[in-house]
Amino acid sequence: MNIALVTGASSGFGQAICRKLIADGYKVIGAARRSDKLQKLADQLGDNFLPLTFDVTKKDAVETILLQLPKEFQPIDILINNAGLALGLEPAYEANYNDWETMIQTNIIGLIHLTHQILPSMVERNYGYIINLGSVAGTYAYKGGNVYGASKAFVKQFSANLRTDLLGKRIRVTNIEPGLCGGTEFSNIRFHGNDEQAATVYKDVDYVTPEDIANTVSWLVNTPNHFNVNSIEIMPVAQASAGLSVCKQ
Ligand code: 8X3
């Protein structure tokens, strides 16, 4: 049975991915900072789910915890780097510097920690799959996307570069690049807990759901081993990469 590690497992995409992979028959390690939420999920998902409380930005702590994984949850075959966040939508000249650092710490540093730690064992076994959660923000610039978009551009290029380093090995890498997705805490976090502002993002829009993303992950991991989806861009029908705007003087 394949074993998957999903970061950011306590809510949103991460939680939906854990549920779907468990339903598909995988063993799943769900990692997140919020142990209470993880425990609730564990109570629902049964023995094939292992809740692990850690913060992806804390390298040494993550390393220690992963070295002590119970035998039945080793080795990790599938790494799903889902933990990530957006903070703020202000223009760069009004943005909060701490928000920028936090996004870089989680979206980039956290993702490379986990990958650096788990990839060697995949290479040793010549088997594995890394799925990164990027974003359309890593491809298309938008107002206020500044560091968030740049962090996702890192994830996009890192995914592509992993593929080049892994050429000749049976290890797959996919960057999933979602657009507007609702039913998560994404916008509530982006707007620092302003739920009213967050709600306006999704008002009257038929958005992509966490279950849509989980179904995509399920499809990816069930494709044959010779088959690699390098990247997959997903938007709701209600969204498109709109044209470049011009400001008339
Ligand atoms: C989430 C999509 O459009 O809010 O990464 O950047 S977007």
PDB file of C-alpha atoms and ligand atoms in Angstrom:
ATOM      1  CA  MET A   1       0.000   0.000   0.000  1.00  0.00           C
ATOM      2  CA  ASN A   2       1.311   3.452  -0.878  1.00  0.00           C
ATOM      3  CA  ILE A   3       1.999   5.965   1.864  1.00  0.00           C
ATOM      4  CA  ALA A   4       1.394   9.682   1.355  1.00  0.00           C
ATOM      5  CA  LEU A   5       2.449  12.682   3.449  1.00  0.00           C
ATOM      6  CA  VAL A   6       0.190  15.717   3.079  1.00  0.00           C
ATOM      7  CA  THR A   7       1.214  19.052   4.618  1.00  0.00           C
ATOM      8  CA  GLY A   8      -1.366  21.650   5.599  1.00  0.00           C
ATOM      9  CA  ALA A   9      -3.703  18.773   6.385  1.00  0.00           C
ATOM     10  CA  SER A  10      -5.923  20.420   8.992  1.00  0.00           C
ATOM     11  CA  SER A  11      -8.187  22.287   6.556  1.00  0.00           C
ATOM     12  CA  GLY A  12      -8.957  23.202   2.964  1.00  0.00           C
ATOM     13  CA  PHE A  13      -7.144  21.364   0.175  1.00  0.00           C
ATOM     14  CA  GLY A  14      -4.984  19.382   2.594  1.00  0.00           C
ATOM     15  CA  GLN A  15      -7.904  17.990   4.533  1.00  0.00           C
ATOM     16  CA  ALA A  16      -9.845  17.143   1.350  1.00  0.00           C
ATOM     17  CA  ILE A  17      -6.765  15.423  -0.107  1.00  0.00           C
ATOM     18  CA  CYS A  18      -6.333  13.332   3.066  1.00  0.00           C
ATOM     19  CA  ARG A  19      -9.980  12.268   2.972  1.00  0.00           C
ATOM     20  CA  LYS A  20      -9.814  11.338  -0.704  1.00  0.00           C
ATOM     21  CA  LEU A  21      -6.555   9.387  -0.473  1.00  0.00           C
ATOM     22  CA  ILE A  22      -7.821   7.469   2.544  1.00  0.00           C
ATOM     23  CA  ALA A  23     -10.995   6.639   0.587  1.00  0.00           C
ATOM     24  CA  ASP A  24      -8.762   5.493  -2.287  1.00  0.00           C
ATOM     25  CA  GLY A  25      -6.997   3.047   0.042  1.00  0.00           C
ATOM     26  CA  TYR A  26      -3.736   4.883   0.781  1.00  0.00           C
ATOM     27  CA  LYS A  27      -2.078   5.280   4.133  1.00  0.00           C
ATOM     28  CA  VAL A  28      -1.875   8.997   4.829  1.00  0.00           C
ATOM     29  CA  ILE A  29       0.250  11.068   7.174  1.00  0.00           C
ATOM     30  CA  GLY A  30      -1.483  14.401   7.669  1.00  0.00           C
ATOM     31  CA  ALA A  31       0.797  17.156   8.942  1.00  0.00           C
ATOM     32  CA  ALA A  32      -0.284  20.528  10.278  1.00  0.00           C
ATOM     33  CA  ARG A  33       0.335  22.945  13.115  1.00  0.00           C
ATOM     34  CA  ARG A  34      -3.169  22.731  14.619  1.00  0.00           C
ATOM     35  CA  SER A  35      -3.268  19.467  16.549  1.00  0.00           C
ATOM     36  CA  ASP A  36      -6.893  19.821  17.659  1.00  0.00           C
ATOM     37  CA  LYS A  37      -8.127  19.994  14.067  1.00  0.00           C
ATOM     38  CA  LEU A  38      -5.826  17.168  13.032  1.00  0.00           C
ATOM     39  CA  GLN A  39      -7.085  14.997  15.871  1.00  0.00           C
ATOM     40  CA  LYS A  40     -10.699  15.578  14.807  1.00  0.00           C
ATOM     41  CA  LEU A  41      -9.752  14.484  11.305  1.00  0.00           C
ATOM     42  CA  ALA A  42      -7.908  11.454  12.673  1.00  0.00           C
ATOM     43  CA  ASP A  43     -11.034  10.440  14.631  1.00  0.00           C
ATOM     44  CA  GLN A  44     -12.935  10.346  11.338  1.00  0.00           C
ATOM     45  CA  LEU A  45     -10.312   8.738   9.111  1.00  0.00           C
ATOM     46  CA  GLY A  46      -9.282   5.707  11.165  1.00  0.00           C
ATOM     47  CA  ASP A  47      -6.081   3.725  11.468  1.00  0.00           C
ATOM     48  CA  ASN A  48      -4.740   4.411   7.986  1.00  0.00           C
ATOM     49  CA  PHE A  49      -4.376   8.071   8.944  1.00  0.00           C
ATOM     50  CA  LEU A  50      -1.514   9.349  11.093  1.00  0.00           C
ATOM     51  CA  PRO A  51      -1.838  12.905  12.409  1.00  0.00           C
ATOM     52  CA  LEU A  52       1.526  14.644  12.822  1.00  0.00           C
ATOM     53  CA  THR A  53       1.718  18.034  14.448  1.00  0.00           C
ATOM     54  CA  PHE A  54       4.519  20.137  13.017  1.00  0.00           C
ATOM     55  CA  ASP A  55       5.266  23.463  11.443  1.00  0.00           C
ATOM     56  CA  VAL A  56       6.903  23.033   8.022  1.00  0.00           C
ATOM     57  CA  THR A  57       9.072  26.092   8.646  1.00  0.00           C
ATOM     58  CA  LYS A  58      10.850  24.438  11.608  1.00  0.00           C
ATOM     59  CA  LYS A  59      13.475  22.344   9.856  1.00  0.00           C
ATOM     60  CA  ASP A  60      15.094  20.572  12.807  1.00  0.00           C
ATOM     61  CA  ALA A  61      11.793  19.724  14.477  1.00  0.00           C
ATOM     62  CA  VAL A  62      10.376  18.332  11.214  1.00  0.00           C
ATOM     63  CA  GLU A  63      13.510  16.258  10.704  1.00  0.00           C
ATOM     64  CA  THR A  64      13.286  14.724  14.183  1.00  0.00           C
ATOM     65  CA  ILE A  65       9.593  13.926  13.822  1.00  0.00           C
ATOM     66  CA  LEU A  66      10.024  12.293  10.411  1.00  0.00           C
ATOM     67  CA  LEU A  67      12.912  10.170  11.687  1.00  0.00           C
ATOM     68  CA  GLN A  68      10.567   8.778  14.343  1.00  0.00           C
ATOM     69  CA  LEU A  69       7.719   7.788  12.028  1.00  0.00           C
ATOM     70  CA  PRO A  70       6.063   4.500  13.000  1.00  0.00           C
ATOM     71  CA  LYS A  71       7.202   1.630  10.783  1.00  0.00           C
ATOM     72  CA  GLU A  72       3.784   1.154   9.219  1.00  0.00           C
ATOM     73  CA  PHE A  73       3.948   4.718   7.864  1.00  0.00           C
ATOM     74  CA  GLN A  74       7.332   4.304   6.211  1.00  0.00           C
ATOM     75  CA  PRO A  75       8.656   4.838   3.621  1.00  0.00           C
ATOM     76  CA  ILE A  76       6.850   7.853   2.205  1.00  0.00           C
ATOM     77  CA  ASP A  77       5.974   7.249  -1.456  1.00  0.00           C
ATOM     78  CA  ILE A  78       3.972  10.386  -2.138  1.00  0.00           C
ATOM     79  CA  LEU A  79       4.807  13.848  -0.800  1.00  0.00           C
ATOM     80  CA  ILE A  80       2.097  16.447  -1.209  1.00  0.00           C
ATOM     81  CA  ASN A  81       3.522  19.874  -0.443  1.00  0.00           C
ATOM     82  CA  ASN A  82       0.254  21.657   0.195  1.00  0.00           C
ATOM     83  CA  ALA A  83       1.025  23.922   3.173  1.00  0.00           C
ATOM     84  CA  GLY A  84       1.031  27.512   2.034  1.00  0.00           C
ATOM     85  CA  LEU A  85      -0.696  30.821   2.456  1.00  0.00           C
ATOM     86  CA  ALA A  86      -1.273  34.280   1.062  1.00  0.00           C
ATOM     87  CA  LEU A  87      -1.132  37.308   3.332  1.00  0.00           C
ATOM     88  CA  GLY A  88      -2.412  40.678   2.178  1.00  0.00           C
ATOM     89  CA  LEU A  89      -3.443  42.031  -1.186  1.00  0.00           C
ATOM     90  CA  GLU A  90      -1.962  45.489  -0.827  1.00  0.00           C
ATOM     91  CA  PRO A  91       0.377  46.899  -3.458  1.00  0.00           C
ATOM     92  CA  ALA A  92       4.054  46.226  -2.721  1.00  0.00           C
ATOM     93  CA  TYR A  93       4.613  49.756  -1.437  1.00  0.00           C
ATOM     94  CA  GLU A  94       1.964  49.286   1.264  1.00  0.00           C
ATOM     95  CA  ALA A  95       2.551  45.641   2.107  1.00  0.00           C
ATOM     96  CA  ASN A  96       3.504  44.408   5.551  1.00  0.00           C
ATOM     97  CA  TYR A  97       7.079  43.129   5.497  1.00  0.00           C
ATOM     98  CA  ASN A  98       6.379  40.422   8.078  1.00  0.00           C
ATOM     99  CA  ASP A  99       3.639  39.070   5.804  1.00  0.00           C
ATOM    100  CA  TRP A 100       6.168  38.763   3.005  1.00  0.00           C
ATOM    101  CA  GLU A 101       8.584  36.874   5.224  1.00  0.00           C
ATOM    102  CA  THR A 102       5.876  34.549   6.508  1.00  0.00           C
ATOM    103  CA  MET A 103       4.813  33.650   2.958  1.00  0.00           C
ATOM    104  CA  ILE A 104       8.399  32.959   1.942  1.00  0.00           C
ATOM    105  CA  GLN A 105       8.976  30.870   5.075  1.00  0.00           C
ATOM    106  CA  THR A 106       5.944  28.653   4.485  1.00  0.00           C
ATOM    107  CA  ASN A 107       5.491  28.597   0.708  1.00  0.00           C
ATOM    108  CA  ILE A 108       9.179  28.275  -0.158  1.00  0.00           C
ATOM    109  CA  ILE A 109      11.321  27.310   2.829  1.00  0.00           C
ATOM    110  CA  GLY A 110       8.761  24.850   4.237  1.00  0.00           C
ATOM    111  CA  LEU A 111       8.314  23.219   0.846  1.00  0.00           C
ATOM    112  CA  ILE A 112      12.037  22.797   0.235  1.00  0.00           C
ATOM    113  CA  HIS A 113      12.605  21.444   3.771  1.00  0.00           C
ATOM    114  CA  LEU A 114      10.148  18.637   3.243  1.00  0.00           C
ATOM    115  CA  THR A 115      11.370  17.895  -0.252  1.00  0.00           C
ATOM    116  CA  HIS A 116      15.026  17.897   0.783  1.00  0.00           C
ATOM    117  CA  GLN A 117      14.273  15.528   3.603  1.00  0.00           C
ATOM    118  CA  ILE A 118      12.079  13.016   1.795  1.00  0.00           C
ATOM    119  CA  LEU A 119      13.444  12.971  -1.760  1.00  0.00           C
ATOM    120  CA  PRO A 120      16.675  11.001  -1.021  1.00  0.00           C
ATOM    121  CA  SER A 121      14.692   7.999   0.223  1.00  0.00           C
ATOM    122  CA  MET A 122      12.587   8.090  -2.949  1.00  0.00           C
ATOM    123  CA  VAL A 123      15.761   8.167  -5.039  1.00  0.00           C
ATOM    124  CA  GLU A 124      17.208   5.271  -3.043  1.00  0.00           C
ATOM    125  CA  ARG A 125      14.114   3.199  -3.856  1.00  0.00           C
ATOM    126  CA  ASN A 126      13.781   4.676  -7.359  1.00  0.00           C
ATOM    127  CA  TYR A 127      10.130   5.258  -6.637  1.00  0.00           C
ATOM    128  CA  GLY A 128       8.019   8.213  -5.569  1.00  0.00           C
ATOM    129  CA  TYR A 129       5.801  11.128  -6.429  1.00  0.00           C
ATOM    130  CA  ILE A 130       6.048  14.749  -5.336  1.00  0.00           C
ATOM    131  CA  ILE A 131       2.989  16.927  -5.849  1.00  0.00           C
ATOM    132  CA  ASN A 132       3.411  20.622  -5.162  1.00  0.00           C
ATOM    133  CA  LEU A 133       0.551  23.044  -4.720  1.00  0.00           C
ATOM    134  CA  GLY A 134       1.478  26.036  -6.785  1.00  0.00           C
ATOM    135  CA  SER A 135      -0.971  28.631  -8.046  1.00  0.00           C
ATOM    136  CA  VAL A 136      -2.015  30.520 -11.132  1.00  0.00           C
ATOM    137  CA  ALA A 137      -0.413  33.421  -9.217  1.00  0.00           C
ATOM    138  CA  GLY A 138       2.945  31.840 -10.067  1.00  0.00           C
ATOM    139  CA  THR A 139       2.265  32.389 -13.759  1.00  0.00           C
ATOM    140  CA  TYR A 140       0.047  35.464 -14.018  1.00  0.00           C
ATOM    141  CA  ALA A 141       0.836  38.727 -12.263  1.00  0.00           C
ATOM    142  CA  TYR A 142      -2.098  40.436 -10.568  1.00  0.00           C
ATOM    143  CA  LYS A 143      -2.456  43.498  -8.380  1.00  0.00           C
ATOM    144  CA  GLY A 144      -1.378  42.751  -4.836  1.00  0.00           C
ATOM    145  CA  GLY A 145       0.002  39.345  -5.813  1.00  0.00           C
ATOM    146  CA  ASN A 146       3.592  40.553  -5.305  1.00  0.00           C
ATOM    147  CA  VAL A 147       5.389  38.154  -2.931  1.00  0.00           C
ATOM    148  CA  TYR A 148       2.632  35.528  -2.912  1.00  0.00           C
ATOM    149  CA  GLY A 149       2.815  35.200  -6.696  1.00  0.00           C
ATOM    150  CA  ALA A 150       6.606  35.227  -6.597  1.00  0.00           C
ATOM    151  CA  SER A 151       6.629  32.425  -4.029  1.00  0.00           C
ATOM    152  CA  LYS A 152       4.393  30.342  -6.285  1.00  0.00           C
ATOM    153  CA  ALA A 153       6.627  31.124  -9.271  1.00  0.00           C
ATOM    154  CA  PHE A 154       9.403  29.579  -7.172  1.00  0.00           C
ATOM    155  CA  VAL A 155       7.290  26.476  -6.621  1.00  0.00           C
ATOM    156  CA  LYS A 156       6.582  26.249 -10.348  1.00  0.00           C
ATOM    157  CA  GLN A 157      10.244  26.497 -11.357  1.00  0.00           C
ATOM    158  CA  PHE A 158      11.426  24.295  -8.494  1.00  0.00           C
ATOM    159  CA  SER A 159       8.982  21.611  -9.655  1.00  0.00           C
ATOM    160  CA  ALA A 160      10.283  21.852 -13.216  1.00  0.00           C
ATOM    161  CA  ASN A 161      13.887  21.729 -12.007  1.00  0.00           C
ATOM    162  CA  LEU A 162      13.171  18.697  -9.835  1.00  0.00           C
ATOM    163  CA  ARG A 163      11.968  16.951 -12.980  1.00  0.00           C
ATOM    164  CA  THR A 164      15.239  17.693 -14.719  1.00  0.00           C
ATOM    165  CA  ASP A 165      17.302  16.413 -11.785  1.00  0.00           C
ATOM    166  CA  LEU A 166      15.161  13.293 -11.614  1.00  0.00           C
ATOM    167  CA  LEU A 167      15.365  12.446 -15.285  1.00  0.00           C
ATOM    168  CA  GLY A 168      16.158   8.737 -15.554  1.00  0.00           C
ATOM    169  CA  LYS A 169      14.597   7.949 -12.187  1.00  0.00           C
ATOM    170  CA  ARG A 170      11.091   6.675 -11.656  1.00  0.00           C
ATOM    171  CA  ILE A 171      10.067   9.612  -9.529  1.00  0.00           C
ATOM    172  CA  ARG A 172       7.282  11.863 -10.668  1.00  0.00           C
ATOM    173  CA  VAL A 173       6.724  15.570  -9.998  1.00  0.00           C
ATOM    174  CA  THR A 174       3.628  17.654 -10.657  1.00  0.00           C
ATOM    175  CA  ASN A 175       2.877  21.287  -9.913  1.00  0.00           C
ATOM    176  CA  ILE A 176      -0.861  21.855  -9.444  1.00  0.00           C
ATOM    177  CA  GLU A 177      -1.725  25.478 -10.192  1.00  0.00           C
ATOM    178  CA  PRO A 178      -5.205  26.351  -8.955  1.00  0.00           C
ATOM    179  CA  GLY A 179      -7.007  29.605  -9.627  1.00  0.00           C
ATOM    180  CA  LEU A 180     -10.013  30.790  -7.652  1.00  0.00           C
ATOM    181  CA  CYS A 181     -10.908  28.133  -5.105  1.00  0.00           C
ATOM    182  CA  GLY A 182     -13.470  28.542  -2.352  1.00  0.00           C
ATOM    183  CA  GLY A 183     -14.458  26.514   0.671  1.00  0.00           C
ATOM    184  CA  THR A 184     -11.071  27.038   2.305  1.00  0.00           C
ATOM    185  CA  GLU A 185      -9.580  29.500   4.777  1.00  0.00           C
ATOM    186  CA  PHE A 186      -7.371  30.956   2.035  1.00  0.00           C
ATOM    187  CA  SER A 187      -9.030  34.383   1.764  1.00  0.00           C
ATOM    188  CA  ASN A 188      -9.856  34.623   5.475  1.00  0.00           C
ATOM    189  CA  ILE A 189      -6.133  34.236   6.147  1.00  0.00           C
ATOM    190  CA  ARG A 190      -5.142  36.523   3.266  1.00  0.00           C
ATOM    191  CA  PHE A 191      -7.361  39.270   4.740  1.00  0.00           C
ATOM    192  CA  HIS A 192      -6.095  38.686   8.288  1.00  0.00           C
ATOM    193  CA  GLY A 193      -9.364  37.282   9.605  1.00  0.00           C
ATOM    194  CA  ASN A 194     -11.701  39.757   7.901  1.00  0.00           C
ATOM    195  CA  ASP A 195     -14.371  37.189   7.019  1.00  0.00           C
ATOM    196  CA  GLU A 196     -16.648  39.754   5.394  1.00  0.00           C
ATOM    197  CA  GLN A 197     -13.932  40.813   2.951  1.00  0.00           C
ATOM    198  CA  ALA A 198     -13.106  37.156   2.309  1.00  0.00           C
ATOM    199  CA  ALA A 199     -16.732  36.350   1.532  1.00  0.00           C
ATOM    200  CA  THR A 200     -16.858  39.007  -1.218  1.00  0.00           C
ATOM    201  CA  VAL A 201     -14.198  37.078  -3.185  1.00  0.00           C
ATOM    202  CA  TYR A 202     -16.551  34.122  -3.629  1.00  0.00           C
ATOM    203  CA  LYS A 203     -19.893  35.947  -3.864  1.00  0.00           C
ATOM    204  CA  ASP A 204     -21.835  34.891  -6.976  1.00  0.00           C
ATOM    205  CA  VAL A 205     -18.931  32.801  -8.287  1.00  0.00           C
ATOM    206  CA  ASP A 206     -19.034  29.073  -8.944  1.00  0.00           C
ATOM    207  CA  TYR A 207     -15.526  28.445  -7.635  1.00  0.00           C
ATOM    208  CA  VAL A 208     -13.266  25.406  -7.639  1.00  0.00           C
ATOM    209  CA  THR A 209     -13.651  23.411  -4.406  1.00  0.00           C
ATOM    210  CA  PRO A 210     -11.160  21.525  -2.204  1.00  0.00           C
ATOM    211  CA  GLU A 211     -12.853  18.323  -3.392  1.00  0.00           C
ATOM    212  CA  ASP A 212     -12.059  19.272  -7.013  1.00  0.00           C
ATOM    213  CA  ILE A 213      -8.386  19.589  -6.058  1.00  0.00           C
ATOM    214  CA  ALA A 214      -8.496  16.333  -4.061  1.00  0.00           C
ATOM    215  CA  ASN A 215     -10.040  14.541  -7.056  1.00  0.00           C
ATOM    216  CA  THR A 216      -7.245  15.914  -9.222  1.00  0.00           C
ATOM    217  CA  VAL A 217      -4.630  14.578  -6.790  1.00  0.00           C
ATOM    218  CA  SER A 218      -6.401  11.229  -6.724  1.00  0.00           C
ATOM    219  CA  TRP A 219      -6.372  11.084 -10.523  1.00  0.00           C
ATOM    220  CA  LEU A 220      -2.671  12.033 -10.639  1.00  0.00           C
ATOM    221  CA  VAL A 221      -1.495   9.431  -8.148  1.00  0.00           C
ATOM    222  CA  ASN A 222      -3.523   6.747  -9.889  1.00  0.00           C
ATOM    223  CA  THR A 223      -2.006   7.402 -13.324  1.00  0.00           C
ATOM    224  CA  PRO A 224       0.575   4.808 -14.432  1.00  0.00           C
ATOM    225  CA  ASN A 225       4.181   5.123 -13.265  1.00  0.00           C
ATOM    226  CA  HIS A 226       5.540   5.959 -16.730  1.00  0.00           C
ATOM    227  CA  PHE A 227       3.244   8.984 -17.008  1.00  0.00           C
ATOM    228  CA  ASN A 228       4.127  12.461 -15.668  1.00  0.00           C
ATOM    229  CA  VAL A 229       1.877  15.495 -15.618  1.00  0.00           C
ATOM    230  CA  ASN A 230       4.424  18.299 -15.291  1.00  0.00           C
ATOM    231  CA  SER A 231       1.913  20.947 -14.347  1.00  0.00           C
ATOM    232  CA  ILE A 232      -1.820  21.297 -14.280  1.00  0.00           C
ATOM    233  CA  GLU A 233      -3.566  24.681 -14.276  1.00  0.00           C
ATOM    234  CA  ILE A 234      -7.088  24.681 -12.885  1.00  0.00           C
ATOM    235  CA  MET A 235      -9.593  27.547 -12.882  1.00  0.00           C
ATOM    236  CA  PRO A 236     -13.320  27.737 -12.420  1.00  0.00           C
ATOM    237  CA  VAL A 237     -15.190  28.348 -15.671  1.00  0.00           C
ATOM    238  CA  ALA A 238     -16.006  31.739 -14.129  1.00  0.00           C
ATOM    239  CA  GLN A 239     -12.337  32.772 -14.256  1.00  0.00           C
ATOM    240  CA  ALA A 240      -9.880  33.397 -17.088  1.00  0.00           C
ATOM    241  CA  SER A 241      -6.414  34.860 -17.449  1.00  0.00           C
ATOM    242  CA  ALA A 242      -7.788  38.291 -18.323  1.00  0.00           C
ATOM    243  CA  GLY A 243      -5.914  40.653 -20.614  1.00  0.00           C
ATOM    244  CA  LEU A 244      -3.154  43.018 -19.608  1.00  0.00           C
ATOM    245  CA  SER A 245      -4.595  46.193 -18.121  1.00  0.00           C
ATOM    246  CA  VAL A 246      -3.601  49.685 -19.241  1.00  0.00           C
ATOM    247  CA  CYS A 247      -3.843  52.837 -17.162  1.00  0.00           C
ATOM    248  CA  LYS A 248      -4.689  55.917 -19.283  1.00  0.00           C
ATOM    249  CA  GLN A 249      -2.973  59.098 -18.074  1.00  0.00           C
TER     250      GLN A 249
HETATM  251  C1  8X3 B   1      -4.773  30.971  -5.183  1.00  0.00           C
HETATM  252  C2  8X3 B   1      -5.320  31.586  -6.412  1.00  0.00           C
HETATM  253  O1  8X3 B   1      -5.877  33.709  -7.658  1.00  0.00           O
HETATM  254  O2  8X3 B   1      -5.944  33.827  -5.243  1.00  0.00           O
HETATM  255  O3  8X3 B   1      -3.435  30.721  -5.264  1.00  0.00           O
HETATM  256  O4  8X3 B   1      -3.842  33.715  -6.384  1.00  0.00           O
HETATM  257  S1  8X3 B   1      -5.220  33.274  -6.397  1.00  0.00           S
END
